[in-house]
XYZ file of C-alpha atoms in Angstrom:
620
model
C 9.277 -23.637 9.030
C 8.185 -23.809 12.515
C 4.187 -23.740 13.122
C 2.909 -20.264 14.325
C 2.535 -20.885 17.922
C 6.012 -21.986 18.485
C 5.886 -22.035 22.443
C 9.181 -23.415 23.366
C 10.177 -21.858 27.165
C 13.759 -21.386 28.577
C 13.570 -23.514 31.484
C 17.149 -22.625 32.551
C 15.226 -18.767 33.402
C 14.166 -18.467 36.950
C 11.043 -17.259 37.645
C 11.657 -13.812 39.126
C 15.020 -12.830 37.215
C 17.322 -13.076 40.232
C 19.132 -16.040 41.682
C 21.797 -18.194 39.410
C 21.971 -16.791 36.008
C 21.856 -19.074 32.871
C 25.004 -18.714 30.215
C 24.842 -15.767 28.364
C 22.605 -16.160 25.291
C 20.265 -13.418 23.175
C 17.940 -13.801 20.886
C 16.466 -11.011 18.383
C 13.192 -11.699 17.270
C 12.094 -10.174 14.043
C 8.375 -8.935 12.581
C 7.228 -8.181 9.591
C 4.630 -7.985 6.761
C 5.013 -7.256 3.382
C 8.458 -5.894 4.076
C 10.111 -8.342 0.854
C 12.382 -5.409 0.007
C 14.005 -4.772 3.819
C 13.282 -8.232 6.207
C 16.426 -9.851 5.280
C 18.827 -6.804 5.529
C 17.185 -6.736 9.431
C 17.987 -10.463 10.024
C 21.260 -10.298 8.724
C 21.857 -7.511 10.320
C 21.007 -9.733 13.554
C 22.935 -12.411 12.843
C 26.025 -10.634 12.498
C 25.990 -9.538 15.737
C 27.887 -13.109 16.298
C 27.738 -15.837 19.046
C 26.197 -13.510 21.558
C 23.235 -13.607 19.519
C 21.717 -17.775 20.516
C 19.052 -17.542 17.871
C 16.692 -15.175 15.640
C 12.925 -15.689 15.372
C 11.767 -13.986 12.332
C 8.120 -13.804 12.724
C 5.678 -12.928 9.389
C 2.873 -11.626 9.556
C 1.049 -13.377 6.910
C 2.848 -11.853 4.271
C 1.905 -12.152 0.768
C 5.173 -10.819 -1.138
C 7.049 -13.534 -1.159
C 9.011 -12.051 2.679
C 8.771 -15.936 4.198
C 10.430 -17.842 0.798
C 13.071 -15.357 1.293
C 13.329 -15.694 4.971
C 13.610 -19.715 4.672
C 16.165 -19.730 2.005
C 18.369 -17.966 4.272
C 17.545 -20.025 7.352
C 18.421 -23.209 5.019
C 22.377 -22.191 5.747
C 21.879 -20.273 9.162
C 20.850 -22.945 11.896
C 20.549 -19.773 14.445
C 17.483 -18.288 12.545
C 13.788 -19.470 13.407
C 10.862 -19.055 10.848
C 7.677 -18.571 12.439
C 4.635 -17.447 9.986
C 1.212 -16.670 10.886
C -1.788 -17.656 9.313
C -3.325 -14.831 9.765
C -2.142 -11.430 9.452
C -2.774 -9.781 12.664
C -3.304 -5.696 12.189
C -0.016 -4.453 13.882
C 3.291 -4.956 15.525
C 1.792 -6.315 19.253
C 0.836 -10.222 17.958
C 4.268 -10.968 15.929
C 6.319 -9.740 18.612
C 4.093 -11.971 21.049
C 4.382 -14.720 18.857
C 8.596 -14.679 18.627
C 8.608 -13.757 22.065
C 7.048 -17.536 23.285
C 9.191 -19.341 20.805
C 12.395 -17.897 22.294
C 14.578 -19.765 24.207
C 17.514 -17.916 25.114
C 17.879 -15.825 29.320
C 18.181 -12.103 27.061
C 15.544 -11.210 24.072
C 15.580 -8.264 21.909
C 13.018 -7.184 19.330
C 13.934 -5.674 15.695
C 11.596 -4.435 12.719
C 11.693 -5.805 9.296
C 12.548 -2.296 7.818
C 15.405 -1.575 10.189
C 18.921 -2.799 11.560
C 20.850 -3.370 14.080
C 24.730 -1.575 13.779
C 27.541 -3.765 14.775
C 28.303 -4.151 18.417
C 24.781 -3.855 19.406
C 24.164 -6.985 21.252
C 27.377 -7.234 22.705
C 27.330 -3.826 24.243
C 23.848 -4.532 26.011
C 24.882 -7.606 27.212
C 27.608 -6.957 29.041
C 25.980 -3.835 30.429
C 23.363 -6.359 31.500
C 25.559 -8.627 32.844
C 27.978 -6.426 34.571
C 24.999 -4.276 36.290
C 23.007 -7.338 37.340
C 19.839 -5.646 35.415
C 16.859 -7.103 33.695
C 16.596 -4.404 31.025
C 20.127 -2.721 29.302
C 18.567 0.347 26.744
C 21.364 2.320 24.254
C 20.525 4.795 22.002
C 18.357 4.810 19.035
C 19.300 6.982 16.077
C 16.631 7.615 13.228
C 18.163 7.484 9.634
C 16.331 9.474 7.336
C 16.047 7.856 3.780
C 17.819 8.776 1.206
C 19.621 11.670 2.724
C 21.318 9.265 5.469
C 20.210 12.069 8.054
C 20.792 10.530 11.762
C 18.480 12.117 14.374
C 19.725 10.085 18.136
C 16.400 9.852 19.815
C 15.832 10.777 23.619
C 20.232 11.450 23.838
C 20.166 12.628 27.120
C 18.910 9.169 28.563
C 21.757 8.076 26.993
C 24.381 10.621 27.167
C 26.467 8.123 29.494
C 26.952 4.726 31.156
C 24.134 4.582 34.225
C 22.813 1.415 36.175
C 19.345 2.542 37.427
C 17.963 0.702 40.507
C 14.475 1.032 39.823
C 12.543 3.564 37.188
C 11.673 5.908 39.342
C 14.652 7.223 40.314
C 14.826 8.491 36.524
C 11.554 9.699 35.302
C 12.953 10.292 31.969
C 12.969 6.467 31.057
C 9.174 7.183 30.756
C 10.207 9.697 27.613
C 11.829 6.376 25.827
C 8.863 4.665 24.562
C 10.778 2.030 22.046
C 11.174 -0.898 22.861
C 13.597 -2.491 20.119
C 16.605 -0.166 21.792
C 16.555 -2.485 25.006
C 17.572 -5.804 25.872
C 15.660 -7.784 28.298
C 15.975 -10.363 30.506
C 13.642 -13.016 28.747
C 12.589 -14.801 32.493
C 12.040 -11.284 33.654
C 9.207 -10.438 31.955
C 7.179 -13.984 31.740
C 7.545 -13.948 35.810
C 5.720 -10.556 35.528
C 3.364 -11.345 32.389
C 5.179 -8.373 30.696
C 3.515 -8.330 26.862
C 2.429 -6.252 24.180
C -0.940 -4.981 23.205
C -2.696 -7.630 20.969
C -4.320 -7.117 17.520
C -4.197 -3.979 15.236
C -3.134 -1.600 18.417
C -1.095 1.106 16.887
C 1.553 2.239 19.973
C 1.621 -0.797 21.003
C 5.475 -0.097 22.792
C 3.901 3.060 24.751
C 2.005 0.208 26.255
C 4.558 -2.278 26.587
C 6.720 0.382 27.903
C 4.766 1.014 30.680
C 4.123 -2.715 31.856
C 7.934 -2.932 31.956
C 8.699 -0.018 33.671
C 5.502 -0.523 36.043
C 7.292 -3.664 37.038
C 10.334 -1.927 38.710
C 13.420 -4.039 36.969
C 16.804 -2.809 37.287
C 18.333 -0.939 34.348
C 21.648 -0.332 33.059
C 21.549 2.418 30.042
C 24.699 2.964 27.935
C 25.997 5.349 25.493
C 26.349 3.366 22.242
C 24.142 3.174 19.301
C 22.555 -0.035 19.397
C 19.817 0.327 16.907
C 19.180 2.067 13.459
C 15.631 3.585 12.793
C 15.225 3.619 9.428
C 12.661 6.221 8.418
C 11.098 5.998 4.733
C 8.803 9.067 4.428
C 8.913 8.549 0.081
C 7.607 4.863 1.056
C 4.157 4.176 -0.608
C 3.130 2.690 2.375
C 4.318 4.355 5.619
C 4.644 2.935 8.722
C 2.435 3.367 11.433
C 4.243 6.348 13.465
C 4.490 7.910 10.102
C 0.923 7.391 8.491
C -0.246 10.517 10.675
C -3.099 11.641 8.517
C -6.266 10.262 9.556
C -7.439 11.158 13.219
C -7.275 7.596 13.866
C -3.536 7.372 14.412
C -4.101 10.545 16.956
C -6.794 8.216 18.317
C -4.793 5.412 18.728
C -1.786 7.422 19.775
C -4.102 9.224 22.705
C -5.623 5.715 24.035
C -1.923 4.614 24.307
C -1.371 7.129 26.480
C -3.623 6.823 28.507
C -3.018 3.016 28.745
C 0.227 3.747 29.734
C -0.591 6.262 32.466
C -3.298 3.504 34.127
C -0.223 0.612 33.859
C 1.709 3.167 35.825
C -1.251 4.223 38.049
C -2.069 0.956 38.931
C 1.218 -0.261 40.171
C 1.628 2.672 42.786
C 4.256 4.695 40.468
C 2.772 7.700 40.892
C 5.558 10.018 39.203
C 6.052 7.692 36.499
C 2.553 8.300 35.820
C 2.663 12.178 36.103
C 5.573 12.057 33.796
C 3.516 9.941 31.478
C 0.800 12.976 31.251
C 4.147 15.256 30.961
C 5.540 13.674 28.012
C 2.235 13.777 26.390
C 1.776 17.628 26.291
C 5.583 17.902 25.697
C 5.784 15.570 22.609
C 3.132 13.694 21.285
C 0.430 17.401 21.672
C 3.072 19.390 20.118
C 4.045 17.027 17.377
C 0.468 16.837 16.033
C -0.386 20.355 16.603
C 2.699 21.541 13.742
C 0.712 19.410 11.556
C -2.736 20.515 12.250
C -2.725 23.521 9.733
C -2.257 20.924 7.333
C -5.182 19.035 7.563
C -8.672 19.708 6.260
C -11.449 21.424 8.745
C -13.159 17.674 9.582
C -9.858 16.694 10.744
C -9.263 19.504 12.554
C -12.895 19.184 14.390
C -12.142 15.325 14.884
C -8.652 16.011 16.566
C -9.740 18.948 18.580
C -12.389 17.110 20.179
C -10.884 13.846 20.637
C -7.890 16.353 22.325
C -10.119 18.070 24.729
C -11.780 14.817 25.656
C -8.035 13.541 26.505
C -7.268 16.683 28.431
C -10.077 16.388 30.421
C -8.843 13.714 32.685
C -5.919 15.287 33.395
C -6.109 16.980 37.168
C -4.724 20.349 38.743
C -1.411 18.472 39.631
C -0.828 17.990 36.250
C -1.490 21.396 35.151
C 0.032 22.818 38.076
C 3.691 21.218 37.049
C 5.961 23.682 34.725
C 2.606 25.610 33.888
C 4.785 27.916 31.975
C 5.791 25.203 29.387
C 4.724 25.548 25.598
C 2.435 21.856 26.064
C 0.692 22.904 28.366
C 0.121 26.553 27.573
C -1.192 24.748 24.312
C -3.460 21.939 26.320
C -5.234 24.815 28.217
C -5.990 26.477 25.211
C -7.679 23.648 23.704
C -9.355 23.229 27.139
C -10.351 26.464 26.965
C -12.220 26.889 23.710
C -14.990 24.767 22.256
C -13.799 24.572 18.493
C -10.344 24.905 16.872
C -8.773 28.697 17.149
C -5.673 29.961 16.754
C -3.823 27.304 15.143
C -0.898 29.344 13.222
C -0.579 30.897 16.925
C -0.513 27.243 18.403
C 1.881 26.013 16.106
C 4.376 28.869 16.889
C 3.930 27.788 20.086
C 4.656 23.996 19.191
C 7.966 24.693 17.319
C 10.989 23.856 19.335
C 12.424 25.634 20.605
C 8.650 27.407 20.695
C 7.891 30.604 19.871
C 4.957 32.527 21.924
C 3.918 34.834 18.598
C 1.905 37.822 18.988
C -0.691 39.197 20.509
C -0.032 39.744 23.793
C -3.036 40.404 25.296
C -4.092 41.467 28.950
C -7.055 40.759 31.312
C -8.265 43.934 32.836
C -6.285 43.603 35.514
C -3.357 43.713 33.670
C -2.237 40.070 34.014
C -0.523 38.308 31.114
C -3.460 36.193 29.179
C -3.514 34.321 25.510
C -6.061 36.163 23.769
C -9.372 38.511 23.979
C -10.867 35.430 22.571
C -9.851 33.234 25.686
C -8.871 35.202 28.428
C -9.224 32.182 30.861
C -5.813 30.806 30.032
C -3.282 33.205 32.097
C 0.543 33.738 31.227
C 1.277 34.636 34.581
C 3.848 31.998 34.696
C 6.113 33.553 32.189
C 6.807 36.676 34.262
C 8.538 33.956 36.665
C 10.468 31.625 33.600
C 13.949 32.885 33.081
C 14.922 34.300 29.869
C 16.953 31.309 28.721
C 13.893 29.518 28.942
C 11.259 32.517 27.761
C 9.290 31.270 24.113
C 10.629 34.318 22.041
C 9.464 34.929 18.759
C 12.178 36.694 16.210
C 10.031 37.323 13.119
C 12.981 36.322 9.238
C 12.685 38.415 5.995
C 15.202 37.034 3.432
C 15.742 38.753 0.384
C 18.405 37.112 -1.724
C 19.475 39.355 -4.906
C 22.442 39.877 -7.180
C 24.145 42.835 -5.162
C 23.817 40.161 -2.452
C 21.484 38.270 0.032
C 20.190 40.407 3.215
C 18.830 38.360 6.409
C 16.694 40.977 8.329
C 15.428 40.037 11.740
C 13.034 41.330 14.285
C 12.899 40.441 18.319
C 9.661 40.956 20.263
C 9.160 41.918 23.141
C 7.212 39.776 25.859
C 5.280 41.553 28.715
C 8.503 43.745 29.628
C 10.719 40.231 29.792
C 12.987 41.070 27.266
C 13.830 44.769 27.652
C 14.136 43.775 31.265
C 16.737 40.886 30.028
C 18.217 43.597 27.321
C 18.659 42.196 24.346
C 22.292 42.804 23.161
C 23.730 40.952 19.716
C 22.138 37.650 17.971
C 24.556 35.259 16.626
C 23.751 33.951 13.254
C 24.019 30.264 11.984
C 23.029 28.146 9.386
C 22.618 24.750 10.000
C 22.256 21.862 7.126
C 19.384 19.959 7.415
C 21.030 16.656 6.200
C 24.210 16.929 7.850
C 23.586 18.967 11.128
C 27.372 19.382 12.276
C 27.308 21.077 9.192
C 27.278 24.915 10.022
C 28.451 28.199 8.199
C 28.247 30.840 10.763
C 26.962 34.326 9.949
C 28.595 36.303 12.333
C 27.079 38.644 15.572
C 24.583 40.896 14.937
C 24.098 43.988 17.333
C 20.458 44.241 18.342
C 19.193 47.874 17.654
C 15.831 49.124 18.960
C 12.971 49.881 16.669
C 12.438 53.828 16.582
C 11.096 55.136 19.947
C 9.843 51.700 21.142
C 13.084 50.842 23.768
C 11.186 48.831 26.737
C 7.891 48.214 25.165
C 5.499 45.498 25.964
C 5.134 43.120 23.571
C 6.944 39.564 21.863
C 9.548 37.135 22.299
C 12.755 35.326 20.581
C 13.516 31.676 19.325
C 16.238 28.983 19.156
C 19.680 28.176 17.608
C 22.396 25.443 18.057
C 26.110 25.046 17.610
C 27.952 22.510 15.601
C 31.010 22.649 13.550
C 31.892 25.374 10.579
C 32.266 24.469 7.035
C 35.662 24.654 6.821
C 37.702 25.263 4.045
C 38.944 21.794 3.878
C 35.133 20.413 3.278
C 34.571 23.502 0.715
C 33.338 26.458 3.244
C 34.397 29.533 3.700
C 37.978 29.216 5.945
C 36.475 32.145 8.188
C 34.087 31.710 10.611
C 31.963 34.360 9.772
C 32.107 34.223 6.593
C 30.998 37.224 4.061
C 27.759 36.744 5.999
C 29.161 38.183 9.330
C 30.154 41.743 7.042
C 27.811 44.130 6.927
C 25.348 43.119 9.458
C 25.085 46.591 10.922
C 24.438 47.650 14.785
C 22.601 50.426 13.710
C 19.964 49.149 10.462
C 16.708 47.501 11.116
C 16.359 48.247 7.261
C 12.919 49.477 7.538
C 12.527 47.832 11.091
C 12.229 51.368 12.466
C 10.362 52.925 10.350
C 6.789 53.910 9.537
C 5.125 50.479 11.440
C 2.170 49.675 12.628
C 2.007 49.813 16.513
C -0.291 47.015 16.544
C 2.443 44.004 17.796
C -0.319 41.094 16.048
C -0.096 43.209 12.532
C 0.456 41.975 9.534
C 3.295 40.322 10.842
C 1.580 37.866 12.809
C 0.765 34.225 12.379
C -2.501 35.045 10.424
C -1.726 37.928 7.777
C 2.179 36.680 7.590
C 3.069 40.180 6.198
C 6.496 41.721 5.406
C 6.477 45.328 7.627
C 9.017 45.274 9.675
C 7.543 48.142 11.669
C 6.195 47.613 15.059
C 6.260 48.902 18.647
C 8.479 46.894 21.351
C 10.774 45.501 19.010
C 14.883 44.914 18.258
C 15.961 44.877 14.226
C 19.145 43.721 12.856
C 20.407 43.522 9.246
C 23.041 40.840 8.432
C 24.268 39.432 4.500
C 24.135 35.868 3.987
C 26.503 34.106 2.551
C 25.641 32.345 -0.496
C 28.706 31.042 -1.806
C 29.613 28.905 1.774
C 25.431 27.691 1.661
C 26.686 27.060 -1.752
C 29.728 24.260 -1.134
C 28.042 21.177 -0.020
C 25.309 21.452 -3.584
C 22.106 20.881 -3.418
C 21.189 20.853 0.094
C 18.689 22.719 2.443
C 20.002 24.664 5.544
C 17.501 25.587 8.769
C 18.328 29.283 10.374
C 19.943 29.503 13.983
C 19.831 32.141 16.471
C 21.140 32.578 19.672
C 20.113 36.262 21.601
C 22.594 37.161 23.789
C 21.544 39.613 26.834
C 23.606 42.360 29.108
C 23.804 40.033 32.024
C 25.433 37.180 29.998
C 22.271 35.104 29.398
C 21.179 33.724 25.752
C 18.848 31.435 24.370
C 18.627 29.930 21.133
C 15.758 30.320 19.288
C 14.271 29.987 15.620
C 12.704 32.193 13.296
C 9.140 32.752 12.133
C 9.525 32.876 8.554
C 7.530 36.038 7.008
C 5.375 35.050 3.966
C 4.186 38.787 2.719
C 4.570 39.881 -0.545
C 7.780 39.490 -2.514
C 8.891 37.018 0.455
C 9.572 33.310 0.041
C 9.802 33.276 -4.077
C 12.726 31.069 -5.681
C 15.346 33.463 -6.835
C 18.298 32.856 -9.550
C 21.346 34.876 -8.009
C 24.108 35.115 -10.147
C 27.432 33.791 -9.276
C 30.796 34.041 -10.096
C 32.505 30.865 -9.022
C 29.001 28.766 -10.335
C 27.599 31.070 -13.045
C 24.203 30.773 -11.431
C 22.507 29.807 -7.622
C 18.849 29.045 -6.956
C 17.899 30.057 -3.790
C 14.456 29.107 -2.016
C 13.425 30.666 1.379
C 10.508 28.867 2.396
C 8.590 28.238 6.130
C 8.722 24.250 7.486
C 5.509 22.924 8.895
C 6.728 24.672 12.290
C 6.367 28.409 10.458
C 10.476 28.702 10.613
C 12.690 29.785 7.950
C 14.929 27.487 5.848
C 16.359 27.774 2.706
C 17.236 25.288 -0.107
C 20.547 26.201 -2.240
C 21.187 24.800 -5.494
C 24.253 25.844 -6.963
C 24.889 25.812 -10.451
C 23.139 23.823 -13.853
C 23.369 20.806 -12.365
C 21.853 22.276 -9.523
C 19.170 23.585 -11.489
C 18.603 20.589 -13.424
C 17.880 18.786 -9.989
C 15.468 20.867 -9.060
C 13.514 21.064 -11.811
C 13.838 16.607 -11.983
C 12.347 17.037 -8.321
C 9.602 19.331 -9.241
C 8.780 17.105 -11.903
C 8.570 13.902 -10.078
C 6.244 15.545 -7.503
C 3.946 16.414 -10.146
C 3.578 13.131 -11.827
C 2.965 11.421 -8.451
């Protein structure tokens, strides 16, 4: 075992990363802490990468599970693996990674986590995208695995969609959205010419930071399309990692200084739209993230957060605000601006969703100009008369009702300060998507979009978002049509009772607040579609998120999805009864985003595994 400030330098690296190269070599180093269960599985995963990989520098963090005895059995028949422990453990991810990063010795490093892997082909990939471009940074794409399910999320795709060499950052702003670092291979020389190093200590973030030193630095960056590292994500873990463990205001603390790090980095070295993407990304991601949570926390959270928020927001200037000012963050950064104390959070986490959803009211200044509420009329939604309606935050309000003469979807379109009649709303398309498996789909047909009674061209809501993917076919147990028996009987003409006796008042019982079941309301669109249980029904136990995608007379959509109603009778576990599996459970329920999903279980054993579930959750 190596001592813990292993400091051994590559002196074949030159000093600024140009000039003759040294042979191809990589190392991988590898943190962790308490991580027994996982830390080999990540440095095996590194070492079968093959020769490209020189050597692997497994740093502990002062472990006391037994991770190093593990770590230096295996490094007893693996010469390429380094043991490096520290005597004292040192509060987060910044000092370990330091740590490996002075003991390495190879031209290319790469940084893993104890609790994740990297897929085969990893290393090689980067390094010959490094290599062939010349660059001192290659990045491919990260996918998160959700645990158990085997879920894949990729993260930030569109970075990564296909093979680029980018001479320096800010010719694409986006890398600024890619705050990892372990999905990036870097030339080792490269960044001890420019001092290039993470956050030290318990500094939660720590890669925003690091992100921005690199990027602040100019290098020259070849991105590929291949998945070059697995993100394992363990939300049933009793200890969660840091990005996870969001529920003391201290990780929002710690997220918001990184930010703001990382914006001064950027600052400082003269990128000046690096750093206005920075602030961007921030109301885009990280604000809307933590604001779908916020109804979940208690009121002294919910003070903490909103103040620490508004202090944030405050340093912001009117360039930032005055970029997209349409777009759901900052919409939702004004408002907390704007008011003093915490206010309309189920409103602001509408708004949050993606795609987001702009819920009712709609409110006016006297003028007549677009605003967010009575309550703060200082925050103007002017921009959205200008936002195209492919773009526009609709809000389509869900009401399943799943009984034995079948399962009805019913679904109502707002209106948004005369956008959407202007746009006229035609059909929607329906589509279920599975949460575990998301090319999983069983398509519910095209609805026709019918006007409420007498309220064509009113001025009120808005619509939300779908996706395509591929149908459950009959070969993996769906329904062989496309539509299903879910695309029958959605009729043109019934709103069920959409159209009739309402309230006028678009905020209603239907809004974010009272959550109630009318359907009735002024400046609306209603359609009535069946679902189909049976094809929900094929893959078992499983939970599927609702699509929708408005289509409009001049050929435009947008995808959009649905605020779940909660009224009464709404969202309450119903056994339908089944010919082909005697019995289904059905679930509607709302996600932490107020949309509507629905968990299926099909059958006993279905049953029986719901009712295991339920009673794990109450014994822990």
């Amino acid at each position: 075992m190596n001592a813990e400030s292993g400091t051994a330098r590559d002196s074949e690296g030159h000093a600024d990363g140009h000039g003759e190269r040294p042979p191809a070599g990589v190392a991988v180093v590898v943190i962790g802490y308490d991580d027994a269960a996982h830390v080999t599985d990540a440095v095996r995963s590194a070492l079968a990468q093959g020769p490209a990989v020189r050597e692997v520098v497994a740093v502990d963090d002062c472990s006391r599970d037994g991770s190093v005895g593990l770590l230096e059995r295996l490094s007893a028949s693996e010469p390429r693996l380094k043991v490096i422990r520290r005597r004292a453990n040192s509060g987060g991810c910044g000092t370990p990674r330091n740590t490996g990063l002075d003991a390495v010795t190879s031209p290319y490093v790469m940084f893993l986590d104890s609790d994740d892997v990297l897929p085969p082909g990893a290393v090689d990939a980067l390094l010959a995208a490094a290599e062939g471009a010349h660059a001192e940074v290659a990045g491919g794409l990260c996918v998160r695995r959700e645990l158990p399910s085997g879920r894949e999320v990729p993260w930030q795709p569109r970075l990564y969609a296909l093979h680029a060499v980018v001479p320096r950052p800010a010719q694409r702003t986006r890398l600024v959205h890619d705050t990892l670092c372990v999905n990036k291979l870097y030339r080792t020389a490269f960044l001890r010419a420019h001092g290039i190093r993470f956050p030290e200590g318990r500094f939660p973030y720590e890669d925003v930071v690091f992100t921005a030193r690199l990027l602040a630095a100019a290098p020259r960056i070849a991105l590929i399309p291949d998945r070059v590292y697995v993100w394992h994500v363990r939300r049933s873990e009793a200890r969660l990692s840091i990005s996870l463990d969001r529920s003391g205001v201290e990780n929002w603390r710690a997220r918001t200084e990184a930010c703001r790090q990382a914006y001064q980095v950027l600052l400082g070295a003269g990128q000046k739209e690096l750093a206005r993407t920075a602030r961007a990304k921030f109301l885009d991601h990280d604000l809307r993230m933590y604001v779908r949570e916020l109804g979940l926390r208690d009121a002294a959270y919910r003070r903490a957060w909103w103040e620490l928020t508004r202090a944030h927001l405050a340093e912001y200037d009117a360039d930032d605000w005055a970029r997209n000012p349409a777009a759901p963050g900052r919409l939702i950064g004004r408002v907390v601006l704007a008011s003093p104390e915490p206010c309309d959070l189920p409103r602001l986490r509408e708004l949050a969703a993606r795609p987001a959803r702009l819920y009712p009211p709609y409110a006016r200044a006297a003028d007549g100009t677009p605003v967010w509420s009575d309550a703060v009329p200082q925050v103007s939604l002017e921009p959205l008369r200008a936002r195209p309606v492919r773009a526009l935050p609709l809000a389509v309000d869900a009401e399943l009702r799943p009984g034995a003469r079948g399962t009805r979807l019913r679904l109502r379109l707002h209106e948004l300060y005369g956008r959407v009649a202007q746009a006229g709303p035609e059909t929607v398309d329906v589509e279920w998507r599975h949460r575990d498996d998301g090319d999983v789909v069983v398509h519910g047909g095209s609805v026709t979009l019918a006007p409420c009674a007498g309220v064509a061209g009113a001025d009120e809501t808005a619509g939300s978002a779908g996706s395509a993917g591929r149908s459950v076919s009959a070969g993996r147990g769906g329904s062989a049509s496309p539509g299903g028996s879910a695309g029958r009987g959605g009729s043109a003409g019934r709103g069920g009772s959409a159209g009739r006796g309402g309230s006028a008042d678009p905020a209603g019982p239907a809004g974010p607040a009272g959550h109630g079941g009318s359907f009735g309301s002024s400046g609306a669109w209603s359609a009535e579609t069946a679902v189909d249980l049976l094809a929900l029904a094929v893959p078992g136990v499983g939970t599927w998120d609702l699509r929708l995608r408005i289509r409009f007379r001049d050929g435009a959509s947008r995808d959009v999805a649905a605020h779940a109603l909660t009224g009464a009778g709404l969202l309450r576990r119903r056994a339908v009864p089944s010919a082909r599996h005697g019995v289904v459970l059905v679930q509607p329920y709302t996600t932490h985003s107020g949309a509507l999903a629905l968990r299926v279980a099909p059958g006993v054993r279905g049953l029986l595994s719901v009712v295991r579930a339920r009673l794990r959750r109450l014994l822990h």
